[in-house]
Amino acid sequence: MSTIGRLRRRPDFLAAAQGRRFHTERMSAQGRLRDPGETRDGGPAEGVFLGFTITKRVGHATERNRIRRRLRSAVAAVAAEAPSIGADVVVIARRPALDAPFESLVADLRRALHTVTRPAPPRSGDASRPSSQPSRRGGSRSGRGKGPEKGGTSSLSPTSKAPDGSTDG
């Protein structure tokens, strides 16, 4: 049985927001895998740590609390199947979670945990690309079209000319 702890500190919530994401109509999940040496509350951080975010846009306090209680129950139902990998996960609830069938909340949470805690695949393209080829990042400023290096044609000559034939200084 996997351990599911509770996220309490804002930096942990912010760090989880930088990881993988999973979205459904009822919730979104954000998660990151922790480094093996990380600690929590003076001890080693083992298992999944989970936090909830339910904003005021979802509804008034009693509705937000009801959604929080439903999600905690769903976590208890999924805890036995939770991955044993060290990860931080934040669940962001949406309004449809208030009236959704409990089984759909459990199914969404189960899929979310497995999606955001899945290890990243190895990046094989980076190591095999020779350094003489330009990086794909940064291409054209507008992000549209192909430059001359991609086989397209350039609309600008080396010195751009105004319609009257003069060049830009």
Short mmCIF file of C-alpha atoms in Angstrom, two decimals:
data_model
loop_
_atom_site.label_atom_id
_atom_site.label_comp_id
_atom_site.label_asym_id
_atom_site.label_seq_id
_atom_site.Cartn_x
_atom_site.Cartn_y
_atom_site.Cartn_z
CA MET A 1 0.00 0.00 0.00
CA SER A 2 1.37 3.36 -1.03
CA THR A 3 1.62 6.28 1.33
CA ILE A 4 -0.21 9.47 0.37
CA GLY A 5 0.93 12.46 2.39
CA ARG A 6 -0.32 16.00 2.34
CA LEU A 7 1.32 19.00 0.67
CA ARG A 8 1.38 21.93 3.08
CA ARG A 9 3.93 24.47 1.89
CA ARG A 10 3.47 26.94 -0.96
CA PRO A 11 6.86 26.18 -2.57
CA ASP A 12 5.78 22.53 -2.92
CA PHE A 13 2.57 23.61 -4.67
CA LEU A 14 4.55 25.89 -6.99
CA ALA A 15 7.08 23.16 -7.76
CA ALA A 16 4.30 20.72 -8.66
CA ALA A 17 2.86 23.33 -11.03
CA GLN A 18 6.05 23.06 -13.11
CA GLY A 19 5.54 19.35 -13.79
CA ARG A 20 3.20 17.26 -15.90
CA ARG A 21 -0.47 18.09 -16.21
CA PHE A 22 -3.70 16.16 -16.54
CA HIS A 23 -7.11 17.72 -17.25
CA THR A 24 -10.71 16.59 -17.08
CA GLU A 25 -14.00 18.43 -16.81
CA ARG A 26 -14.03 17.95 -13.03
CA MET A 27 -10.39 18.58 -12.13
CA SER A 28 -6.87 19.29 -13.26
CA ALA A 29 -3.79 17.71 -11.76
CA GLN A 30 -0.22 18.94 -11.77
CA GLY A 31 2.67 16.85 -10.54
CA ARG A 32 6.39 16.41 -10.44
CA LEU A 33 8.70 13.60 -9.46
CA ARG A 34 10.82 14.38 -6.42
CA ASP A 35 14.56 13.91 -6.18
CA PRO A 36 15.51 10.84 -4.11
CA GLY A 37 17.26 12.89 -1.41
CA GLU A 38 14.39 15.30 -0.64
CA THR A 39 13.01 15.48 2.88
CA ARG A 40 9.71 16.62 4.38
CA ASP A 41 9.16 17.66 7.98
CA GLY A 42 12.61 16.45 9.00
CA GLY A 43 12.21 12.95 7.53
CA PRO A 44 12.66 11.36 4.14
CA ALA A 45 9.88 12.14 1.65
CA GLU A 46 8.48 8.77 0.59
CA GLY A 47 5.44 8.11 -1.54
CA VAL A 48 3.02 10.58 -3.07
CA PHE A 49 2.27 13.93 -1.44
CA LEU A 50 -1.06 15.42 -2.51
CA GLY A 51 -2.52 18.90 -2.17
CA PHE A 52 -5.85 20.44 -3.17
CA THR A 53 -6.58 23.83 -4.67
CA ILE A 54 -10.20 24.93 -4.78
CA THR A 55 -10.62 28.58 -5.68
CA LYS A 56 -13.47 30.92 -4.79
CA ARG A 57 -14.56 30.85 -8.41
CA VAL A 58 -15.81 27.31 -7.81
CA GLY A 59 -18.43 28.43 -5.29
CA HIS A 60 -18.99 29.60 -1.76
CA ALA A 61 -17.28 28.04 1.26
CA THR A 62 -19.75 25.22 1.87
CA GLU A 63 -19.53 24.09 -1.76
CA ARG A 64 -15.73 24.25 -1.75
CA ASN A 65 -15.61 22.25 1.49
CA ARG A 66 -17.98 19.66 0.06
CA ILE A 67 -15.77 19.27 -3.02
CA ARG A 68 -12.71 18.95 -0.77
CA ARG A 69 -14.38 16.21 1.31
CA ARG A 70 -15.41 14.33 -1.85
CA LEU A 71 -11.87 14.51 -3.21
CA ARG A 72 -10.39 13.31 0.09
CA SER A 73 -12.74 10.31 -0.02
CA ALA A 74 -11.69 9.63 -3.60
CA VAL A 75 -8.04 9.75 -2.52
CA ALA A 76 -8.79 7.21 0.22
CA ALA A 77 -10.39 4.94 -2.40
CA VAL A 78 -7.40 5.23 -4.74
CA ALA A 79 -4.63 5.10 -2.09
CA ALA A 80 -4.09 1.35 -2.41
CA GLU A 81 -3.41 1.69 -6.14
CA ALA A 82 -1.33 4.87 -5.95
CA PRO A 83 2.15 4.66 -7.45
CA SER A 84 4.94 4.12 -4.93
CA ILE A 85 7.18 6.65 -6.66
CA GLY A 86 8.12 9.86 -4.83
CA ALA A 87 6.01 12.66 -6.29
CA ASP A 88 4.15 15.85 -5.43
CA VAL A 89 0.68 16.21 -6.94
CA VAL A 90 -1.73 19.15 -6.79
CA VAL A 91 -5.38 18.60 -7.68
CA ILE A 92 -7.25 21.70 -8.82
CA ALA A 93 -10.98 21.17 -8.48
CA ARG A 94 -13.61 22.58 -10.82
CA ARG A 95 -17.30 23.21 -10.21
CA PRO A 96 -18.56 19.99 -11.91
CA ALA A 97 -16.79 17.99 -9.17
CA LEU A 98 -19.58 19.10 -6.83
CA ASP A 99 -22.32 17.10 -8.58
CA ALA A 100 -20.28 14.46 -10.42
CA PRO A 101 -20.82 10.78 -9.60
CA PHE A 102 -18.29 9.60 -7.03
CA GLU A 103 -17.09 6.80 -9.33
CA SER A 104 -16.11 9.34 -11.98
CA LEU A 105 -14.11 11.34 -9.41
CA VAL A 106 -12.28 8.16 -8.39
CA ALA A 107 -11.59 7.26 -12.03
CA ASP A 108 -10.34 10.78 -12.80
CA LEU A 109 -8.08 10.82 -9.75
CA ARG A 110 -6.69 7.37 -10.56
CA ARG A 111 -5.83 8.44 -14.13
CA ALA A 112 -4.41 11.76 -12.91
CA LEU A 113 -2.07 10.11 -10.41
CA HIS A 114 -0.72 7.67 -12.98
CA THR A 115 -0.32 10.36 -15.64
CA VAL A 116 1.48 13.03 -13.63
CA THR A 117 3.74 10.58 -11.75
CA ARG A 118 4.89 8.72 -14.86
CA PRO A 119 8.65 9.10 -15.38
CA ALA A 120 9.63 11.24 -18.35
CA PRO A 121 10.75 9.28 -21.42
CA PRO A 122 14.43 9.55 -22.33
CA ARG A 123 15.15 12.32 -24.80
CA SER A 124 16.89 10.47 -27.61
CA GLY A 125 16.87 13.33 -30.15
CA ASP A 126 19.12 15.65 -28.15
CA ALA A 127 22.16 13.35 -27.86
CA SER A 128 22.18 12.25 -31.52
CA ARG A 129 21.86 15.73 -33.10
CA PRO A 130 25.22 17.07 -34.25
CA SER A 131 26.18 20.45 -32.86
CA SER A 132 26.54 21.97 -36.36
CA GLN A 133 22.77 21.89 -36.90
CA PRO A 134 20.84 24.84 -35.52
CA SER A 135 18.57 24.32 -32.57
CA ARG A 136 14.82 24.20 -33.23
CA ARG A 137 14.23 26.74 -30.48
CA GLY A 138 14.28 30.36 -31.38
CA GLY A 139 13.45 30.00 -35.11
CA SER A 140 11.75 33.00 -36.68
CA ARG A 141 10.55 35.83 -34.50
CA SER A 142 6.93 35.52 -35.51
CA GLY A 143 6.95 31.75 -35.17
CA ARG A 144 5.39 31.47 -38.63
CA GLY A 145 6.79 30.48 -41.96
CA LYS A 146 10.01 28.83 -42.90
CA GLY A 147 13.33 30.56 -43.16
CA PRO A 148 15.92 29.87 -45.84
CA GLU A 149 17.57 27.18 -43.68
CA LYS A 150 14.34 25.16 -43.69
CA GLY A 151 13.97 25.18 -47.47
CA GLY A 152 11.63 28.18 -47.71
CA THR A 153 12.30 31.43 -49.47
CA SER A 154 13.30 34.57 -47.70
CA SER A 155 11.18 37.65 -48.29
CA LEU A 156 13.99 39.93 -47.13
CA SER A 157 17.20 40.50 -49.02
CA PRO A 158 20.44 41.00 -47.07
CA THR A 159 19.84 44.75 -47.22
CA SER A 160 16.20 45.65 -47.13
CA LYS A 161 15.09 48.30 -49.58
CA ALA A 162 12.32 50.80 -49.37
CA PRO A 163 9.85 51.11 -52.28
CA ASP A 164 11.83 54.08 -53.67
CA GLY A 165 15.01 51.96 -53.87
CA SER A 166 16.82 53.46 -50.90
CA THR A 167 18.25 51.20 -48.22
CA ASP A 168 17.64 51.28 -44.49
CA GLY A 169 20.58 52.90 -42.73
#
